[in-house]
Tab-separated table of C-alpha atoms and ligand atoms in Angstrom:
chain	number	residue	atom	x	y	z
A	1	UNK	CA	-52.854	-15.783	3.498
A	2	UNK	CA	-51.220	-14.017	0.650
A	3	UNK	CA	-52.471	-10.458	0.253
A	4	UNK	CA	-49.998	-9.581	-2.502
A	5	UNK	CA	-51.127	-12.595	-4.484
A	6	UNK	CA	-54.792	-11.591	-4.089
A	7	UNK	CA	-53.990	-8.079	-5.313
A	8	UNK	CA	-51.981	-9.417	-8.238
A	9	UNK	CA	-54.769	-11.863	-9.065
A	10	UNK	CA	-57.338	-9.052	-9.202
A	11	UNK	CA	-55.031	-7.054	-11.493
A	12	UNK	CA	-54.675	-10.121	-13.683
A	13	UNK	CA	-58.471	-10.512	-13.731
A	14	UNK	CA	-58.694	-7.018	-15.220
A	15	UNK	CA	-55.871	-7.766	-17.628
A	16	UNK	CA	-57.643	-10.855	-19.007
A	17	UNK	CA	-60.765	-8.781	-19.593
A	18	UNK	CA	-62.965	-8.568	-16.497
A	19	UNK	CA	-64.251	-5.239	-15.191
A	20	UNK	CA	-64.517	-6.194	-11.529
A	21	UNK	CA	-62.888	-8.699	-9.193
A	22	UNK	CA	-62.987	-9.458	-5.475
A	23	UNK	CA	-62.120	-12.299	-3.116
A	24	UNK	CA	-64.179	-13.931	-0.347
A	25	UNK	CA	-63.494	-16.886	1.929
A	26	UNK	CA	-65.239	-20.038	0.734
A	27	UNK	CA	-67.866	-20.054	3.461
A	28	UNK	CA	-71.640	-20.455	2.947
A	29	UNK	CA	-73.363	-17.390	1.474
A	30	UNK	CA	-74.899	-14.965	3.953
A	31	UNK	CA	-78.407	-15.165	2.547
A	32	UNK	CA	-78.657	-18.918	2.477
A	33	UNK	CA	-81.732	-18.846	4.735
A	34	UNK	CA	-83.553	-16.517	2.344
A	35	UNK	CA	-82.681	-18.847	-0.517
A	36	UNK	CA	-84.018	-21.883	1.336
A	37	UNK	CA	-87.243	-20.004	2.184
A	38	UNK	CA	-87.567	-19.002	-1.487
A	39	UNK	CA	-87.279	-22.631	-2.571
A	40	UNK	CA	-89.664	-23.724	0.173
A	41	UNK	CA	-92.258	-21.233	-1.122
A	42	UNK	CA	-91.920	-22.706	-4.618
A	43	UNK	CA	-90.855	-19.360	-6.092
A	44	UNK	CA	-88.271	-21.070	-8.272
A	45	UNK	CA	-91.140	-22.388	-10.408
A	46	UNK	CA	-90.169	-25.305	-12.611
A	47	UNK	CA	-86.421	-24.769	-12.147
A	48	UNK	CA	-86.271	-28.023	-10.201
A	49	UNK	CA	-82.486	-28.165	-10.434
A	50	UNK	CA	-82.327	-25.261	-7.970
A	51	UNK	CA	-84.068	-27.304	-5.292
A	52	UNK	CA	-82.294	-30.626	-5.838
A	53	UNK	CA	-80.926	-31.785	-2.439
A	54	UNK	CA	-77.380	-32.271	-3.736
A	55	UNK	CA	-77.319	-28.734	-5.114
A	56	UNK	CA	-78.716	-27.264	-1.906
A	57	UNK	CA	-76.044	-29.179	0.037
A	58	UNK	CA	-73.332	-27.718	-2.196
A	59	UNK	CA	-74.632	-24.235	-1.514
A	60	UNK	CA	-74.410	-24.990	2.200
A	61	UNK	CA	-70.886	-26.330	1.933
A	62	UNK	CA	-68.673	-25.160	-0.971
A	63	UNK	CA	-66.133	-27.898	-0.152
A	64	UNK	CA	-68.619	-30.370	-1.649
A	65	UNK	CA	-67.948	-28.595	-4.963
A	66	UNK	CA	-64.185	-28.460	-4.538
A	67	UNK	CA	-62.644	-30.376	-1.622
A	68	UNK	CA	-60.276	-28.136	0.330
A	69	UNK	CA	-61.654	-24.937	-1.230
A	70	UNK	CA	-60.445	-21.831	0.646
A	71	UNK	CA	-61.336	-18.845	-1.479
A	72	UNK	CA	-63.830	-17.698	-4.072
A	73	UNK	CA	-62.699	-15.116	-6.604
A	74	UNK	CA	-65.752	-13.259	-7.922
A	75	UNK	CA	-65.485	-11.459	-11.242
A	76	UNK	CA	-67.873	-9.180	-13.130
A	77	UNK	CA	-68.041	-8.235	-16.784
A	78	UNK	CA	-70.241	-5.381	-17.989
A	79	UNK	CA	-72.486	-5.962	-20.980
A	80	UNK	CA	-74.574	-2.783	-21.338
A	81	UNK	CA	-74.184	-1.455	-24.829
A	82	UNK	CA	-75.975	1.341	-26.648
A	83	UNK	CA	-79.590	1.598	-25.557
A	84	UNK	CA	-82.313	0.608	-27.947
A	85	UNK	CA	-83.945	3.751	-29.435
A	86	UNK	CA	-87.153	4.369	-27.518
A	87	UNK	CA	-89.363	4.325	-30.618
A	88	UNK	CA	-88.011	0.878	-31.538
A	89	UNK	CA	-88.354	-0.492	-28.008
A	90	UNK	CA	-91.981	0.636	-27.839
A	91	UNK	CA	-92.891	-0.721	-31.282
A	92	UNK	CA	-95.231	-3.688	-30.661
A	93	UNK	CA	-94.456	-5.012	-34.153
A	94	UNK	CA	-90.992	-5.927	-32.876
A	95	UNK	CA	-90.012	-8.588	-30.364
A	96	UNK	CA	-87.676	-7.411	-27.640
A	97	UNK	CA	-84.594	-9.331	-26.595
A	98	UNK	CA	-82.859	-8.658	-23.273
A	99	UNK	CA	-79.621	-6.691	-23.607
A	100	UNK	CA	-77.425	-9.555	-22.432
A	101	UNK	CA	-78.464	-11.679	-25.407
A	102	UNK	CA	-77.890	-9.177	-28.197
A	103	UNK	CA	-74.582	-10.678	-29.298
A	104	UNK	CA	-72.128	-13.343	-28.095
A	105	UNK	CA	-72.966	-15.938	-25.474
A	106	UNK	CA	-71.373	-14.686	-22.238
A	107	UNK	CA	-70.414	-18.232	-21.238
A	108	UNK	CA	-68.196	-18.393	-24.318
A	109	UNK	CA	-66.630	-15.041	-23.482
A	110	UNK	CA	-66.112	-15.480	-19.749
A	111	UNK	CA	-65.216	-19.149	-19.305
A	112	UNK	CA	-61.876	-19.045	-21.176
A	113	UNK	CA	-60.919	-15.894	-19.256
A	114	UNK	CA	-61.668	-17.552	-15.926
A	115	UNK	CA	-59.687	-20.600	-17.007
A	116	UNK	CA	-56.756	-18.350	-17.924
A	117	UNK	CA	-57.030	-16.751	-14.490
A	118	UNK	CA	-57.026	-20.195	-12.860
A	119	UNK	CA	-53.875	-21.154	-14.799
A	120	UNK	CA	-52.205	-17.885	-13.816
A	121	UNK	CA	-52.984	-18.596	-10.159
A	122	UNK	CA	-51.871	-22.216	-10.313
A	123	UNK	CA	-48.508	-21.092	-11.700
A	124	UNK	CA	-47.941	-18.760	-8.733
A	125	UNK	CA	-48.979	-20.871	-5.762
A	126	UNK	CA	-46.304	-22.956	-4.086
A	127	UNK	CA	-47.450	-26.558	-3.980
A	128	UNK	CA	-50.505	-28.154	-5.505
A	129	UNK	CA	-53.640	-26.064	-6.042
A	130	UNK	CA	-57.050	-27.097	-7.331
A	131	UNK	CA	-59.350	-24.655	-9.099
A	132	UNK	CA	-62.881	-24.716	-10.489
A	133	UNK	CA	-64.534	-22.062	-12.633
A	134	UNK	CA	-68.227	-21.252	-12.889
A	135	UNK	CA	-70.161	-19.009	-15.224
A	136	UNK	CA	-73.732	-19.356	-14.123
A	137	UNK	CA	-73.296	-23.094	-13.967
A	138	UNK	CA	-72.573	-23.954	-10.351
A	139	UNK	CA	-74.576	-24.522	-7.209
A	140	UNK	CA	-73.390	-21.422	-5.392
A	141	UNK	CA	-75.210	-18.215	-4.530
A	142	UNK	CA	-72.991	-16.109	-6.715
A	143	UNK	CA	-74.726	-12.787	-6.114
A	144	UNK	CA	-74.250	-13.069	-2.354
A	145	UNK	CA	-70.593	-14.027	-2.659
A	146	UNK	CA	-70.010	-11.175	-5.107
A	147	UNK	CA	-71.687	-8.760	-2.701
A	148	UNK	CA	-69.430	-9.974	0.116
A	149	UNK	CA	-66.454	-9.506	-2.213
A	150	UNK	CA	-67.374	-5.830	-2.611
A	151	UNK	CA	-68.750	-5.928	-6.163
A	152	UNK	CA	-71.994	-4.195	-5.210
A	153	UNK	CA	-75.141	-4.324	-3.112
A	154	UNK	CA	-78.374	-6.243	-3.657
A	155	UNK	CA	-81.213	-4.082	-4.951
A	156	UNK	CA	-84.927	-4.524	-4.381
A	157	UNK	CA	-85.034	-6.043	-7.879
A	158	UNK	CA	-82.687	-8.785	-6.543
A	159	UNK	CA	-79.903	-7.692	-8.909
A	160	UNK	CA	-76.399	-6.901	-7.727
A	161	UNK	CA	-75.801	-3.181	-8.214
A	162	UNK	CA	-72.357	-1.609	-8.422
A	163	UNK	CA	-72.646	1.964	-7.163
A	164	UNK	CA	-70.913	3.524	-10.182
A	165	UNK	CA	-71.609	0.659	-12.519
A	166	UNK	CA	-75.280	-0.230	-12.210
A	167	UNK	CA	-76.439	-3.812	-12.626
A	168	UNK	CA	-75.625	-4.559	-16.258
A	169	UNK	CA	-72.878	-7.079	-15.621
A	170	UNK	CA	-72.372	-10.830	-15.636
A	171	UNK	CA	-70.874	-12.704	-12.718
A	172	UNK	CA	-68.388	-15.550	-12.735
A	173	UNK	CA	-66.405	-17.377	-10.060
A	174	UNK	CA	-63.093	-19.068	-9.583
A	175	UNK	CA	-63.098	-21.454	-6.619
A	176	UNK	CA	-59.622	-22.268	-5.416
A	177	UNK	CA	-57.831	-24.195	-2.684
A	178	UNK	CA	-55.369	-21.289	-2.465
A	179	UNK	CA	-55.815	-19.182	0.676
A	180	UNK	CA	-56.177	-15.612	-0.609
A	181	UNK	CA	-56.653	-12.507	1.498
A	182	UNK	CA	-60.358	-11.641	1.246
A	183	UNK	CA	-61.720	-8.208	0.381
A	184	UNK	CA	-63.456	-6.191	3.038
A	185	UNK	CA	-66.445	-4.325	1.558
A	186	UNK	CA	-66.875	-0.708	2.591
A	187	UNK	CA	-68.724	-0.405	5.905
A	188	UNK	CA	-71.288	1.962	4.403
A	189	UNK	CA	-72.853	0.603	1.244
A	190	UNK	CA	-75.302	2.510	-0.948
A	191	UNK	CA	-78.825	1.163	-0.965
A	192	UNK	CA	-82.173	1.516	-2.702
A	193	UNK	CA	-83.467	3.790	0.050
A	194	UNK	CA	-87.111	4.643	-0.517
A	195	UNK	CA	-86.986	3.958	-4.267
A	196	UNK	CA	-89.343	1.252	-5.555
A	197	UNK	CA	-89.350	1.923	-9.284
A	198	UNK	CA	-88.521	-1.659	-10.268
A	199	UNK	CA	-91.279	-3.061	-8.063
A	200	UNK	CA	-93.857	-0.734	-9.586
A	201	UNK	CA	-92.631	-1.115	-13.175
A	202	UNK	CA	-92.766	-4.916	-13.354
A	203	UNK	CA	-95.808	-5.617	-15.552
A	204	UNK	CA	-96.368	-9.113	-14.213
A	205	UNK	CA	-95.969	-8.214	-10.515
A	206	UNK	CA	-93.016	-10.553	-10.064
A	207	UNK	CA	-91.853	-8.919	-6.817
A	208	UNK	CA	-94.253	-9.909	-4.007
A	209	UNK	CA	-92.107	-7.869	-1.607
A	210	UNK	CA	-88.831	-5.954	-2.035
A	211	UNK	CA	-85.773	-8.193	-2.507
A	212	UNK	CA	-87.886	-11.246	-3.384
A	213	UNK	CA	-88.518	-12.379	-6.945
A	214	UNK	CA	-91.296	-14.822	-7.711
A	215	UNK	CA	-89.707	-16.428	-10.757
A	216	UNK	CA	-93.059	-17.894	-11.789
A	217	UNK	CA	-94.249	-14.395	-12.744
A	218	UNK	CA	-90.945	-13.058	-14.099
A	219	UNK	CA	-90.869	-12.461	-17.862
A	220	UNK	CA	-87.265	-13.684	-18.027
A	221	UNK	CA	-88.321	-16.958	-16.445
A	222	UNK	CA	-91.454	-17.253	-18.576
A	223	UNK	CA	-89.603	-16.687	-21.849
A	224	UNK	CA	-86.391	-18.592	-21.076
A	225	UNK	CA	-86.617	-21.036	-18.183
A	226	UNK	CA	-90.205	-22.188	-18.462
A	227	UNK	CA	-90.371	-25.168	-20.740
A	228	UNK	CA	-94.082	-25.583	-21.328
A	229	UNK	CA	-97.150	-23.456	-21.763
A	230	UNK	CA	-97.128	-19.869	-20.588
A	231	UNK	CA	-100.057	-19.259	-18.202
A	232	UNK	CA	-102.827	-17.567	-20.127
A	233	UNK	CA	-103.368	-14.883	-17.483
A	234	UNK	CA	-99.750	-13.726	-17.783
A	235	UNK	CA	-99.496	-13.639	-21.587
A	236	UNK	CA	-101.200	-10.245	-22.072
A	237	UNK	CA	-98.857	-8.718	-19.469
A	238	UNK	CA	-95.676	-9.749	-21.265
A	239	UNK	CA	-95.830	-7.098	-23.970
A	240	UNK	CA	-93.335	-7.691	-26.751
A	241	UNK	CA	-90.581	-9.438	-24.755
A	242	UNK	CA	-89.548	-12.602	-26.561
A	243	UNK	CA	-86.283	-13.453	-24.785
A	244	UNK	CA	-85.693	-12.211	-21.256
A	245	UNK	CA	-86.691	-8.790	-19.960
A	246	UNK	CA	-84.810	-5.660	-18.886
A	247	UNK	CA	-87.600	-3.619	-17.299
A	248	UNK	CA	-86.451	-3.790	-13.660
A	249	UNK	CA	-82.951	-2.758	-14.733
A	250	UNK	CA	-84.055	-0.129	-17.261
A	251	UNK	CA	-85.916	1.837	-14.607
A	252	UNK	CA	-83.197	1.627	-11.955
A	253	UNK	CA	-81.574	5.014	-11.300
A	254	UNK	CA	-78.227	3.336	-10.605
A	255	UNK	CA	-78.163	2.268	-14.251
A	256	UNK	CA	-78.514	5.802	-15.576
A	257	UNK	CA	-74.776	6.327	-15.577
A	258	UNK	CA	-73.652	2.735	-16.138
A	259	UNK	CA	-70.534	2.773	-18.330
A	260	UNK	CA	-71.028	1.104	-21.710
A	261	UNK	CA	-69.307	-2.229	-22.162
A	262	UNK	CA	-65.912	-2.104	-23.860
A	263	UNK	CA	-66.308	-5.750	-24.839
A	264	UNK	CA	-66.926	-5.912	-28.611
A	265	UNK	CA	-68.315	-9.448	-28.273
A	266	UNK	CA	-71.399	-7.930	-26.597
A	267	UNK	CA	-72.061	-5.232	-29.182
A	268	UNK	CA	-75.220	-5.853	-31.185
A	269	UNK	CA	-74.645	-6.129	-34.919
A	270	UNK	CA	-77.913	-4.387	-35.806
A	271	UNK	CA	-81.297	-3.248	-34.506
A	272	UNK	CA	-82.631	-6.625	-35.710
A	273	UNK	CA	-80.403	-8.349	-33.153
A	274	UNK	CA	-82.015	-6.267	-30.382
A	275	UNK	CA	-85.642	-6.097	-31.493
A	276	UNK	CA	-86.432	-8.086	-34.645
A	277	UNK	CA	-89.735	-7.612	-36.511
A	278	UNK	CA	-92.248	-10.223	-35.312
A	279	UNK	CA	-93.392	-10.935	-38.847
A	280	UNK	CA	-89.874	-12.130	-39.732
A	281	UNK	CA	-89.722	-14.344	-36.652
A	282	UNK	CA	-93.121	-15.935	-37.261
A	283	UNK	CA	-91.753	-17.136	-40.593
A	284	UNK	CA	-88.785	-18.980	-39.052
A	285	UNK	CA	-88.786	-22.739	-39.359
A	286	UNK	CA	-86.398	-24.894	-37.328
A	287	UNK	CA	-83.571	-24.643	-39.845
A	288	UNK	CA	-83.911	-20.893	-40.262
A	289	UNK	CA	-83.962	-20.447	-36.460
A	290	UNK	CA	-80.830	-22.584	-36.057
A	291	UNK	CA	-79.042	-20.580	-38.734
A	292	UNK	CA	-80.153	-17.179	-37.438
A	293	UNK	CA	-79.243	-17.904	-33.822
A	294	UNK	CA	-76.239	-20.187	-34.355
A	295	UNK	CA	-74.200	-17.937	-32.038
A	296	UNK	CA	-75.374	-16.346	-28.818
A	297	UNK	CA	-77.550	-17.589	-25.958
A	298	UNK	CA	-80.858	-17.716	-27.858
A	299	UNK	CA	-79.829	-20.921	-29.637
A	300	UNK	CA	-80.124	-22.820	-26.334
A	301	UNK	CA	-83.798	-21.921	-26.048
A	302	UNK	CA	-84.643	-23.906	-29.146
A	303	UNK	CA	-87.155	-23.181	-31.904
A	304	UNK	CA	-90.277	-24.337	-30.068
A	305	UNK	CA	-89.952	-22.139	-27.028
A	306	UNK	CA	-88.727	-19.200	-29.087
A	307	UNK	CA	-91.715	-19.382	-31.444
A	308	UNK	CA	-94.001	-19.820	-28.407
A	309	UNK	CA	-92.694	-16.483	-27.125
A	310	UNK	CA	-92.990	-14.854	-30.542
A	311	UNK	CA	-96.633	-15.955	-30.731
A	312	UNK	CA	-97.367	-14.346	-27.346
A	313	UNK	CA	-95.770	-11.082	-28.504
A	314	UNK	CA	-97.725	-11.288	-31.771
A	315	UNK	CA	-100.952	-11.749	-29.797
A	316	UNK	CA	-100.108	-8.652	-27.778
A	317	UNK	CA	-99.369	-6.775	-30.986
A	318	UNK	CA	-102.798	-7.831	-32.227
A	319	UNK	CA	-102.193	-6.578	-35.735
A	320	UNK	CA	-103.483	-8.220	-38.888
A	321	UNK	CA	-99.943	-8.294	-40.298
A	322	UNK	CA	-99.306	-11.217	-37.955
A	323	UNK	CA	-102.194	-13.258	-39.364
A	324	UNK	CA	-100.335	-14.975	-42.179
A	325	UNK	CA	-97.476	-16.180	-39.984
A	326	UNK	CA	-99.788	-17.295	-37.173
A	327	UNK	CA	-102.122	-19.233	-39.450
A	328	UNK	CA	-99.085	-20.986	-40.962
A	329	UNK	CA	-97.974	-22.011	-37.461
A	330	UNK	CA	-101.316	-23.751	-36.829
A	331	UNK	CA	-99.990	-26.497	-39.096
A	332	UNK	CA	-96.643	-26.990	-37.370
A	333	UNK	CA	-95.818	-30.304	-35.661
A	334	UNK	CA	-95.197	-28.687	-32.230
A	335	UNK	CA	-98.349	-28.473	-30.038
A	336	UNK	CA	-96.720	-25.782	-27.887
A	337	UNK	CA	-96.379	-23.519	-30.919
A	338	UNK	CA	-99.784	-24.410	-32.381
A	339	UNK	CA	-101.478	-23.619	-29.067
A	340	UNK	CA	-99.811	-20.250	-28.566
A	341	UNK	CA	-100.423	-19.364	-32.222
A	342	UNK	CA	-104.122	-20.099	-31.671
A	343	UNK	CA	-104.189	-17.836	-28.619
A	344	UNK	CA	-102.508	-15.055	-30.597
A	345	UNK	CA	-104.949	-15.460	-33.496
A	346	UNK	CA	-107.798	-14.985	-31.057
A	347	UNK	CA	-106.315	-11.645	-30.057
A	348	UNK	CA	-105.736	-10.483	-33.610
A	349	UNK	CA	-109.360	-11.199	-34.358
A	350	UNK	CA	-110.649	-9.002	-31.580
A	351	UNK	CA	-108.445	-5.996	-32.181
A	352	UNK	CA	-107.506	-4.370	-35.480
A	353	UNK	CA	-108.319	-7.012	-38.015
A	354	UNK	CA	-110.694	-6.173	-40.769
A	355	UNK	CA	-113.826	-8.291	-41.005
A	356	UNK	CA	-112.621	-10.206	-44.066
A	357	UNK	CA	-109.253	-11.046	-42.571
A	358	UNK	CA	-110.815	-11.980	-39.241
A	359	UNK	CA	-113.111	-14.296	-41.139
A	360	UNK	CA	-110.152	-15.948	-42.873
A	361	UNK	CA	-108.353	-16.434	-39.551
A	362	UNK	CA	-111.499	-17.865	-37.980
A	363	UNK	CA	-111.920	-20.314	-40.854
A	364	UNK	CA	-108.284	-21.397	-40.468
A	365	UNK	CA	-108.815	-21.990	-36.756
A	366	UNK	CA	-112.019	-23.963	-37.319
A	367	UNK	CA	-110.192	-26.030	-39.868
A	368	UNK	CA	-107.316	-26.634	-37.468
A	369	UNK	CA	-109.738	-27.558	-34.662
A	370	UNK	CA	-111.398	-30.186	-36.850
A	371	UNK	CA	-108.098	-32.033	-37.277
A	372	UNK	CA	-106.495	-31.274	-33.890
A	373	UNK	CA	-105.901	-34.188	-31.512
A	374	UNK	CA	-103.870	-32.470	-28.791
A	375	UNK	CA	-106.241	-31.549	-25.931
A	376	UNK	CA	-104.282	-28.492	-24.856
A	377	UNK	CA	-104.172	-27.078	-28.389
A	378	UNK	CA	-107.894	-27.793	-28.828
A	379	UNK	CA	-108.568	-25.792	-25.679
A	380	UNK	CA	-106.541	-22.859	-27.009
A	381	UNK	CA	-108.327	-23.001	-30.369
A	382	UNK	CA	-111.739	-23.158	-28.711
A	383	UNK	CA	-110.798	-20.264	-26.429
A	384	UNK	CA	-109.605	-18.182	-29.365
A	385	UNK	CA	-112.730	-18.934	-31.410
A	386	UNK	CA	-114.883	-17.971	-28.447
A	387	UNK	CA	-112.979	-14.699	-28.114
A	388	UNK	CA	-111.397	-15.584	-24.769
A	389	UNK	CA	-108.016	-13.987	-25.514
B	401	SF4	FE1	-83.408	-0.313	-5.921
B	401	SF4	FE2	-84.891	1.557	-7.183
B	401	SF4	FE3	-83.001	0.182	-8.527
B	401	SF4	FE4	-85.251	-1.048	-7.711
B	401	SF4	S1	-85.129	0.621	-9.233
B	401	SF4	S2	-83.172	-1.837	-7.553
B	401	SF4	S3	-85.659	-0.018	-5.764
B	401	SF4	S4	-82.666	1.616	-6.795
């Protein structure tokens, strides 16, 4: 094994723009059993791809991903930028977007850098070498490999935490057939100790026990991964999050001194990119959504799911200013959006709306119900009219 090459590779990783790098042998991840138990318990929700047998097999044996693989190079890139002013974050008239999605899509930033690293390595290894790069795309337990490579420890919120860096960083991997000297993490790692702030702060109770996330209750999952209807019982607990959630990282003491990202691609262009007014978002049609989110990860969510999330946040806002946009959405061609708009209208009606405006919203819902053919949307409209927000 070539220790000098591993050292030089990690220096090169920093030179091409990563903040952290470490090497592990390409053996199965240490917490594979916990992962299998998590799948078995159904805590991955509707992310069926995580449980597909061929993907589980690849996690068990990395050589199924890359025959002859010897090493995994784990890299990290910080994305924490300036914090959102507290008054803005707490404003229910705004929808909150998770920090990682405030600017460029991290896949677009990290993938070319990993490919450059792979080329650099290939040029320095005697004989043929095969490489494969992953940014969140492969069937490997990247957090566990990164932990073994010395990038941090796993917190009770299931995030990887770098002791002087916090958890605001993306992970990527370079799998290679080159035999590189692995890193040996420090014998004594920091840990969460008796802290449980993230567990207590999660509004949807997504951590049944420390170190285990039930994705089905996680706001990030509900707003991004879940394709269909958001369970009614969870909607009121989601606050104003419309894309992802940062709560379990925001409260973590290890993040208090996290260095801000030096990567300009992750700097938000404006407050609107971090927490846009809900009224503006309710007015977005498909074209306006595509134009507004042409760059960055939100575009992959698509208009329907994004507006679904915006409707939930508008329902939690409960302010009459949302009425116009919500009523307009009752006429859209997407049942998912119509149904969540109906739910939100039901909540506006029971909170701050004046009698006249509540009456107008009720009339719009009755009108919509008369012409509605989708059973699920009818249910939402009936629930809203009956005041079952
Ligand atoms: Fe660990 Fe506390 Fe951070 Fe949760 S908030 S990950 S318990 S240190």
